PDB file of C-alpha atoms in Angstrom:
ATOM      1  CA  MET A 287       0.049   0.097  -0.069  1.00 81.00           C
ATOM      2  CA  LEU A 288       2.839   2.577   0.925  1.00 82.00           C
ATOM      3  CA  ASN A 289       4.672   1.500  -2.124  1.00 85.00           C
ATOM      4  CA  GLU A 290       1.611   2.363  -4.186  1.00 90.00           C
ATOM      5  CA  ILE A 291       1.295   5.851  -2.600  1.00 88.00           C
ATOM      6  CA  LYS A 292       5.047   6.537  -3.110  1.00 89.00           C
ATOM      7  CA  ASN A 293       5.044   5.376  -6.686  1.00 90.00           C
ATOM      8  CA  ASP A 294       1.949   7.488  -7.444  1.00 91.00           C
ATOM      9  CA  THR A 295       3.545  10.495  -5.733  1.00 92.00           C
ATOM     10  CA  LYS A 296       6.741  10.121  -7.642  1.00 92.00           C
ATOM     11  CA  ALA A 297       4.921   9.829 -10.994  1.00 93.00           C
ATOM     12  CA  ARG A 298       2.629  12.860 -10.341  1.00 93.00           C
ATOM     13  CA  MET A 299       5.776  15.167  -9.202  1.00 92.00           C
ATOM     14  CA  ALA A 300       7.621  14.078 -12.446  1.00 93.00           C
ATOM     15  CA  LYS A 301       4.527  15.064 -14.411  1.00 93.00           C
ATOM     16  CA  SER A 302       4.501  18.348 -12.768  1.00 92.00           C
ATOM     17  CA  VAL A 303       8.197  18.978 -13.638  1.00 91.00           C
ATOM     18  CA  GLU A 304       7.653  17.786 -17.100  1.00 92.00           C
ATOM     19  CA  ALA A 305       4.319  20.097 -17.594  1.00 90.00           C
ATOM     20  CA  PHE A 306       6.540  23.059 -16.332  1.00 90.00           C
ATOM     21  CA  ARG A 307       9.365  22.295 -18.856  1.00 88.00           C
ATOM     22  CA  HIS A 308       6.762  21.912 -21.580  1.00 85.00           C
ATOM     23  CA  ASP A 309       5.145  25.451 -20.626  1.00 83.00           C
ATOM     24  CA  LEU A 310       8.941  27.159 -20.821  1.00 82.00           C
ATOM     25  CA  VAL A 311       9.022  25.933 -24.327  1.00 77.00           C
ATOM     26  CA  LYS A 312       6.539  28.769 -25.417  1.00 71.00           C
ATOM     27  CA  ILE A 313       8.825  31.376 -23.829  1.00 74.00           C
ATOM     28  CA  ARG A 314      11.024  32.913 -26.679  1.00 67.00           C
ATOM     29  CA  THR A 315      14.804  33.288 -25.955  1.00 68.00           C
ATOM     30  CA  GLY A 316      15.847  35.188 -29.101  1.00 67.00           C
ATOM     31  CA  ARG A 317      16.917  32.026 -30.908  1.00 71.00           C
ATOM     32  CA  ALA A 318      14.537  30.418 -33.514  1.00 74.00           C
ATOM     33  CA  THR A 319      13.372  27.122 -32.753  1.00 76.00           C
ATOM     34  CA  THR A 320      10.257  25.031 -34.230  1.00 78.00           C
ATOM     35  CA  THR A 321       8.953  24.471 -30.655  1.00 77.00           C
ATOM     36  CA  LEU A 322       7.965  27.958 -30.484  1.00 79.00           C
ATOM     37  CA  VAL A 323       5.029  27.661 -32.602  1.00 81.00           C
ATOM     38  CA  ASP A 324       3.954  24.155 -31.404  1.00 79.00           C
ATOM     39  CA  HIS A 325       1.109  25.551 -29.292  1.00 80.00           C
ATOM     40  CA  ILE A 326      -0.458  27.387 -32.051  1.00 85.00           C
ATOM     41  CA  LYS A 327      -3.821  26.060 -33.204  1.00 88.00           C
ATOM     42  CA  VAL A 328      -5.071  26.837 -36.679  1.00 87.00           C
ATOM     43  CA  ASN A 329      -8.686  26.906 -37.891  1.00 85.00           C
ATOM     44  CA  TYR A 330      -8.757  24.062 -40.629  1.00 83.00           C
ATOM     45  CA  TYR A 331     -12.155  24.137 -42.061  1.00 83.00           C
ATOM     46  CA  GLY A 332     -14.254  24.621 -39.007  1.00 83.00           C
ATOM     47  CA  SER A 333     -11.873  22.737 -36.415  1.00 85.00           C
ATOM     48  CA  ASP A 334      -8.854  23.946 -34.520  1.00 87.00           C
ATOM     49  CA  VAL A 335      -5.704  21.726 -35.135  1.00 87.00           C
ATOM     50  CA  PRO A 336      -2.053  22.265 -34.236  1.00 86.00           C
ATOM     51  CA  LEU A 337      -0.048  24.147 -36.833  1.00 83.00           C
ATOM     52  CA  SER A 338       2.196  21.257 -37.217  1.00 84.00           C
ATOM     53  CA  GLN A 339      -0.693  19.332 -38.833  1.00 85.00           C
ATOM     54  CA  VAL A 340      -1.223  22.095 -41.614  1.00 86.00           C
ATOM     55  CA  ALA A 341       2.032  23.281 -42.342  1.00 88.00           C
ATOM     56  CA  SER A 342       5.763  22.378 -42.144  1.00 88.00           C
ATOM     57  CA  VAL A 343       7.853  24.461 -39.728  1.00 88.00           C
ATOM     58  CA  ALA A 344      11.578  25.023 -40.488  1.00 88.00           C
ATOM     59  CA  VAL A 345      14.385  27.074 -38.863  1.00 86.00           C
ATOM     60  CA  SER A 346      15.950  29.133 -41.821  1.00 83.00           C
ATOM     61  CA  ASP A 347      18.586  30.921 -39.693  1.00 81.00           C
ATOM     62  CA  ALA A 348      19.238  31.682 -36.040  1.00 77.00           C
ATOM     63  CA  ARG A 349      16.507  34.518 -35.974  1.00 80.00           C
ATOM     64  CA  SER A 350      13.697  33.308 -38.354  1.00 84.00           C
ATOM     65  CA  LEU A 351      11.147  30.479 -38.946  1.00 85.00           C
ATOM     66  CA  THR A 352       9.641  29.456 -42.103  1.00 90.00           C
ATOM     67  CA  ILE A 353       6.124  28.012 -42.247  1.00 88.00           C
ATOM     68  CA  THR A 354       4.958  26.462 -45.498  1.00 89.00           C
ATOM     69  CA  PRO A 355       1.301  25.398 -45.426  1.00 89.00           C
ATOM     70  CA  TRP A 356       0.319  22.355 -47.437  1.00 88.00           C
ATOM     71  CA  GLU A 357      -2.681  24.100 -49.042  1.00 87.00           C
ATOM     72  CA  LYS A 358      -2.942  27.325 -50.506  1.00 87.00           C
ATOM     73  CA  PRO A 359      -6.049  28.487 -48.628  1.00 84.00           C
ATOM     74  CA  MET A 360      -4.364  27.736 -45.374  1.00 85.00           C
ATOM     75  CA  VAL A 361      -1.966  30.629 -45.700  1.00 86.00           C
ATOM     76  CA  GLY A 362      -4.540  33.252 -44.400  1.00 87.00           C
ATOM     77  CA  ALA A 363      -5.574  30.858 -41.576  1.00 87.00           C
ATOM     78  CA  VAL A 364      -2.002  30.367 -40.443  1.00 87.00           C
ATOM     79  CA  GLU A 365      -1.166  34.019 -40.516  1.00 88.00           C
ATOM     80  CA  LYS A 366      -4.309  34.618 -38.394  1.00 86.00           C
ATOM     81  CA  ALA A 367      -3.552  32.140 -35.888  1.00 87.00           C
ATOM     82  CA  ILE A 368       0.283  33.660 -35.552  1.00 84.00           C
ATOM     83  CA  LEU A 369      -1.012  37.001 -35.085  1.00 84.00           C
ATOM     84  CA  ALA A 370      -3.596  35.814 -32.490  1.00 84.00           C
ATOM     85  CA  SER A 371      -1.079  33.869 -30.607  1.00 78.00           C
ATOM     86  CA  ASP A 372       0.812  35.263 -27.419  1.00 71.00           C
ATOM     87  CA  LEU A 373       4.231  35.464 -29.451  1.00 72.00           C
ATOM     88  CA  GLY A 374       3.817  38.935 -30.489  1.00 73.00           C
ATOM     89  CA  LEU A 375       5.432  38.246 -33.798  1.00 78.00           C
ATOM     90  CA  THR A 376       4.216  39.595 -37.272  1.00 82.00           C
ATOM     91  CA  PRO A 377       4.214  37.114 -40.123  1.00 85.00           C
ATOM     92  CA  ASN A 378       5.772  38.027 -43.502  1.00 85.00           C
ATOM     93  CA  THR A 379       4.255  36.319 -46.281  1.00 86.00           C
ATOM     94  CA  ALA A 380       5.596  35.484 -49.817  1.00 86.00           C
ATOM     95  CA  GLY A 381       3.309  33.285 -51.819  1.00 85.00           C
ATOM     96  CA  MET A 382       3.100  30.122 -50.001  1.00 86.00           C
ATOM     97  CA  VAL A 383       5.937  30.768 -47.582  1.00 88.00           C
ATOM     98  CA  ILE A 384       5.308  32.537 -44.275  1.00 88.00           C
ATOM     99  CA  ARG A 385       8.361  34.067 -42.503  1.00 89.00           C
ATOM    100  CA  LEU A 386       8.659  34.780 -38.895  1.00 84.00           C
ATOM    101  CA  ASN A 387      11.580  37.057 -37.929  1.00 84.00           C
ATOM    102  CA  LEU A 388      12.298  37.061 -34.097  1.00 80.00           C
ATOM    103  CA  PRO A 389      13.724  40.347 -33.110  1.00 78.00           C
ATOM    104  CA  PRO A 390      16.609  40.239 -30.666  1.00 77.00           C
ATOM    105  CA  LEU A 391      15.362  40.478 -27.129  1.00 75.00           C
ATOM    106  CA  THR A 392      15.949  43.641 -25.212  1.00 79.00           C
ATOM    107  CA  GLU A 393      17.562  43.572 -21.790  1.00 82.00           C
ATOM    108  CA  GLU A 394      14.549  44.598 -20.310  1.00 82.00           C
ATOM    109  CA  ARG A 395      12.413  42.031 -22.048  1.00 79.00           C
ATOM    110  CA  ARG A 396      14.933  39.290 -20.946  1.00 81.00           C
ATOM    111  CA  LYS A 397      14.635  40.381 -17.450  1.00 83.00           C
ATOM    112  CA  ASP A 398      10.828  40.171 -17.801  1.00 82.00           C
ATOM    113  CA  LEU A 399      11.021  36.744 -19.340  1.00 82.00           C
ATOM    114  CA  ALA A 400      13.256  35.636 -16.536  1.00 85.00           C
ATOM    115  CA  LYS A 401      10.580  36.646 -14.010  1.00 86.00           C
ATOM    116  CA  VAL A 402       7.927  34.865 -16.026  1.00 85.00           C
ATOM    117  CA  VAL A 403      10.165  31.817 -15.683  1.00 88.00           C
ATOM    118  CA  HIS A 404      10.734  32.209 -11.963  1.00 90.00           C
ATOM    119  CA  SER A 405       6.935  32.677 -11.395  1.00 89.00           C
ATOM    120  CA  GLY A 406       6.365  29.429 -13.315  1.00 90.00           C
ATOM    121  CA  GLY A 407       8.819  27.711 -11.260  1.00 92.00           C
ATOM    122  CA  GLU A 408       7.054  28.747  -8.024  1.00 93.00           C
ATOM    123  CA  ASP A 409       3.793  27.457  -9.532  1.00 92.00           C
ATOM    124  CA  ALA A 410       5.294  24.152 -10.167  1.00 93.00           C
ATOM    125  CA  LYS A 411       6.802  23.959  -6.795  1.00 94.00           C
ATOM    126  CA  VAL A 412       3.466  24.768  -5.241  1.00 94.00           C
ATOM    127  CA  ALA A 413       1.848  21.856  -7.363  1.00 94.00           C
ATOM    128  CA  ILE A 414       4.642  19.609  -6.072  1.00 94.00           C
ATOM    129  CA  ARG A 415       3.838  20.543  -2.426  1.00 95.00           C
ATOM    130  CA  ASN A 416       0.276  19.997  -2.856  1.00 95.00           C
ATOM    131  CA  ILE A 417       1.105  16.483  -4.284  1.00 94.00           C
ATOM    132  CA  ARG A 418       3.282  16.034  -1.118  1.00 94.00           C
ATOM    133  CA  ARG A 419       0.252  17.095   1.190  1.00 95.00           C
ATOM    134  CA  ASP A 420      -2.111  14.648  -0.691  1.00 94.00           C
ATOM    135  CA  ALA A 421       0.547  11.853  -0.153  1.00 93.00           C
ATOM    136  CA  ASN A 422       1.040  12.533   3.550  1.00 93.00           C
ATOM    137  CA  HIS A 423      -2.689  12.697   4.061  1.00 93.00           C
ATOM    138  CA  GLN A 424      -2.984   9.148   2.503  1.00 92.00           C
ATOM    139  CA  VAL A 425      -0.420   7.705   4.789  1.00 91.00           C
ATOM    140  CA  LYS A 426      -2.044   9.365   7.944  1.00 91.00           C
ATOM    141  CA  GLU A 427      -5.368   7.785   6.850  1.00 91.00           C
ATOM    142  CA  LEU A 428      -3.804   4.314   6.583  1.00 89.00           C
ATOM    143  CA  LEU A 429      -2.249   4.881  10.164  1.00 88.00           C
ATOM    144  CA  LYS A 430      -5.580   5.883  11.423  1.00 90.00           C
ATOM    145  CA  GLU A 431      -7.241   2.732  10.030  1.00 90.00           C
ATOM    146  CA  LYS A 432      -4.460   0.901  11.673  1.00 88.00           C
ATOM    147  CA  GLN A 433      -3.221  -0.607   8.356  1.00 89.00           C
ATOM    148  CA  ILE A 434       0.295   0.519   8.986  1.00 86.00           C
ATOM    149  CA  THR A 435       2.600   1.059  12.086  1.00 88.00           C
ATOM    150  CA  GLU A 436       3.773   4.491  13.147  1.00 88.00           C
ATOM    151  CA  ASP A 437       7.282   3.585  12.139  1.00 90.00           C
ATOM    152  CA  ASP A 438       5.931   2.926   8.695  1.00 89.00           C
ATOM    153  CA  ALA A 439       4.290   5.991   8.524  1.00 89.00           C
ATOM    154  CA  ALA A 440       7.201   8.057   9.668  1.00 92.00           C
ATOM    155  CA  ARG A 441       9.551   6.317   7.163  1.00 92.00           C
ATOM    156  CA  ALA A 442       6.799   7.009   4.387  1.00 91.00           C
ATOM    157  CA  GLU A 443       6.742  10.529   5.220  1.00 92.00           C
ATOM    158  CA  GLN A 444      10.366  10.866   4.965  1.00 93.00           C
ATOM    159  CA  ASP A 445      10.449   8.993   1.724  1.00 93.00           C
ATOM    160  CA  ILE A 446       7.817  11.265   0.401  1.00 93.00           C
ATOM    161  CA  GLN A 447       9.863  14.462   1.665  1.00 94.00           C
ATOM    162  CA  LYS A 448      12.807  13.126  -0.208  1.00 94.00           C
ATOM    163  CA  LEU A 449      10.755  12.727  -3.579  1.00 93.00           C
ATOM    164  CA  THR A 450       9.352  16.328  -2.904  1.00 94.00           C
ATOM    165  CA  ASP A 451      12.987  17.629  -2.451  1.00 94.00           C
ATOM    166  CA  GLU A 452      14.243  15.881  -5.701  1.00 95.00           C
ATOM    167  CA  ALA A 453      11.320  17.398  -7.661  1.00 94.00           C
ATOM    168  CA  ILE A 454      11.884  20.876  -6.293  1.00 94.00           C
ATOM    169  CA  LYS A 455      15.392  20.508  -7.200  1.00 95.00           C
ATOM    170  CA  ASN A 456      14.545  19.420 -10.861  1.00 94.00           C
ATOM    171  CA  VAL A 457      12.410  22.472 -11.081  1.00 93.00           C
ATOM    172  CA  ASP A 458      15.365  24.822  -9.968  1.00 93.00           C
ATOM    173  CA  GLU A 459      17.427  23.159 -12.462  1.00 93.00           C
ATOM    174  CA  VAL A 460      15.090  23.819 -15.241  1.00 91.00           C
ATOM    175  CA  VAL A 461      14.695  27.464 -14.017  1.00 91.00           C
ATOM    176  CA  ARG A 462      18.297  28.213 -14.002  1.00 92.00           C
ATOM    177  CA  ALA A 463      18.756  26.517 -17.609  1.00 89.00           C
ATOM    178  CA  LYS A 464      16.103  28.698 -18.960  1.00 87.00           C
ATOM    179  CA  GLU A 465      17.391  31.755 -17.315  1.00 87.00           C
ATOM    180  CA  GLN A 466      20.978  31.051 -18.661  1.00 85.00           C
ATOM    181  CA  GLU A 467      19.333  30.601 -22.227  1.00 81.00           C
ATOM    182  CA  LEU A 468      17.404  33.892 -21.886  1.00 80.00           C
ATOM    183  CA  MET A 469      20.392  35.959 -20.822  1.00 78.00           C
ATOM    184  CA  ALA A 470      22.776  34.461 -23.501  1.00 73.00           C
ATOM    185  CA  VAL A 471      23.202  37.112 -26.112  1.00 60.00           C
TER     186      VAL A 471
END
């Protein structure tokens, strides 16, 4: 029973860290990467689909992306989706090819983005602590129902705390790595 709680806790904490890592992909660092537009949804004949399903996305150089829709009528829909997104970029269209030029980030914008990264890291840590609270509550319930001994409960809570510390350390590493990426000119 305790192993199930620990395994579930470990899996949920790993998912929280992974979700945070995935959210950071949307934060622009000044270098072009195809993951920058992964979250954009395009209206494709009445339904919203990911950009990658209606166009090919490629990095043409360090500061620009090229997006080539597979169908001519999709050019306008892709442009609209990019303009409506939170990227703050203006698409340049030449025929079937849409270019996204990434302007270099100003020092002030880099600091703002670093604050966003920190804030996301704190949110991820709160989620991890909530998972710890849930796991400790489950252990206390088992103890109250006399299914485990007090020693087992204490050991389980220590193990849960170790998992929590490890997950928070992972979040801190992700934040540090993203900050370094943001501050690199």
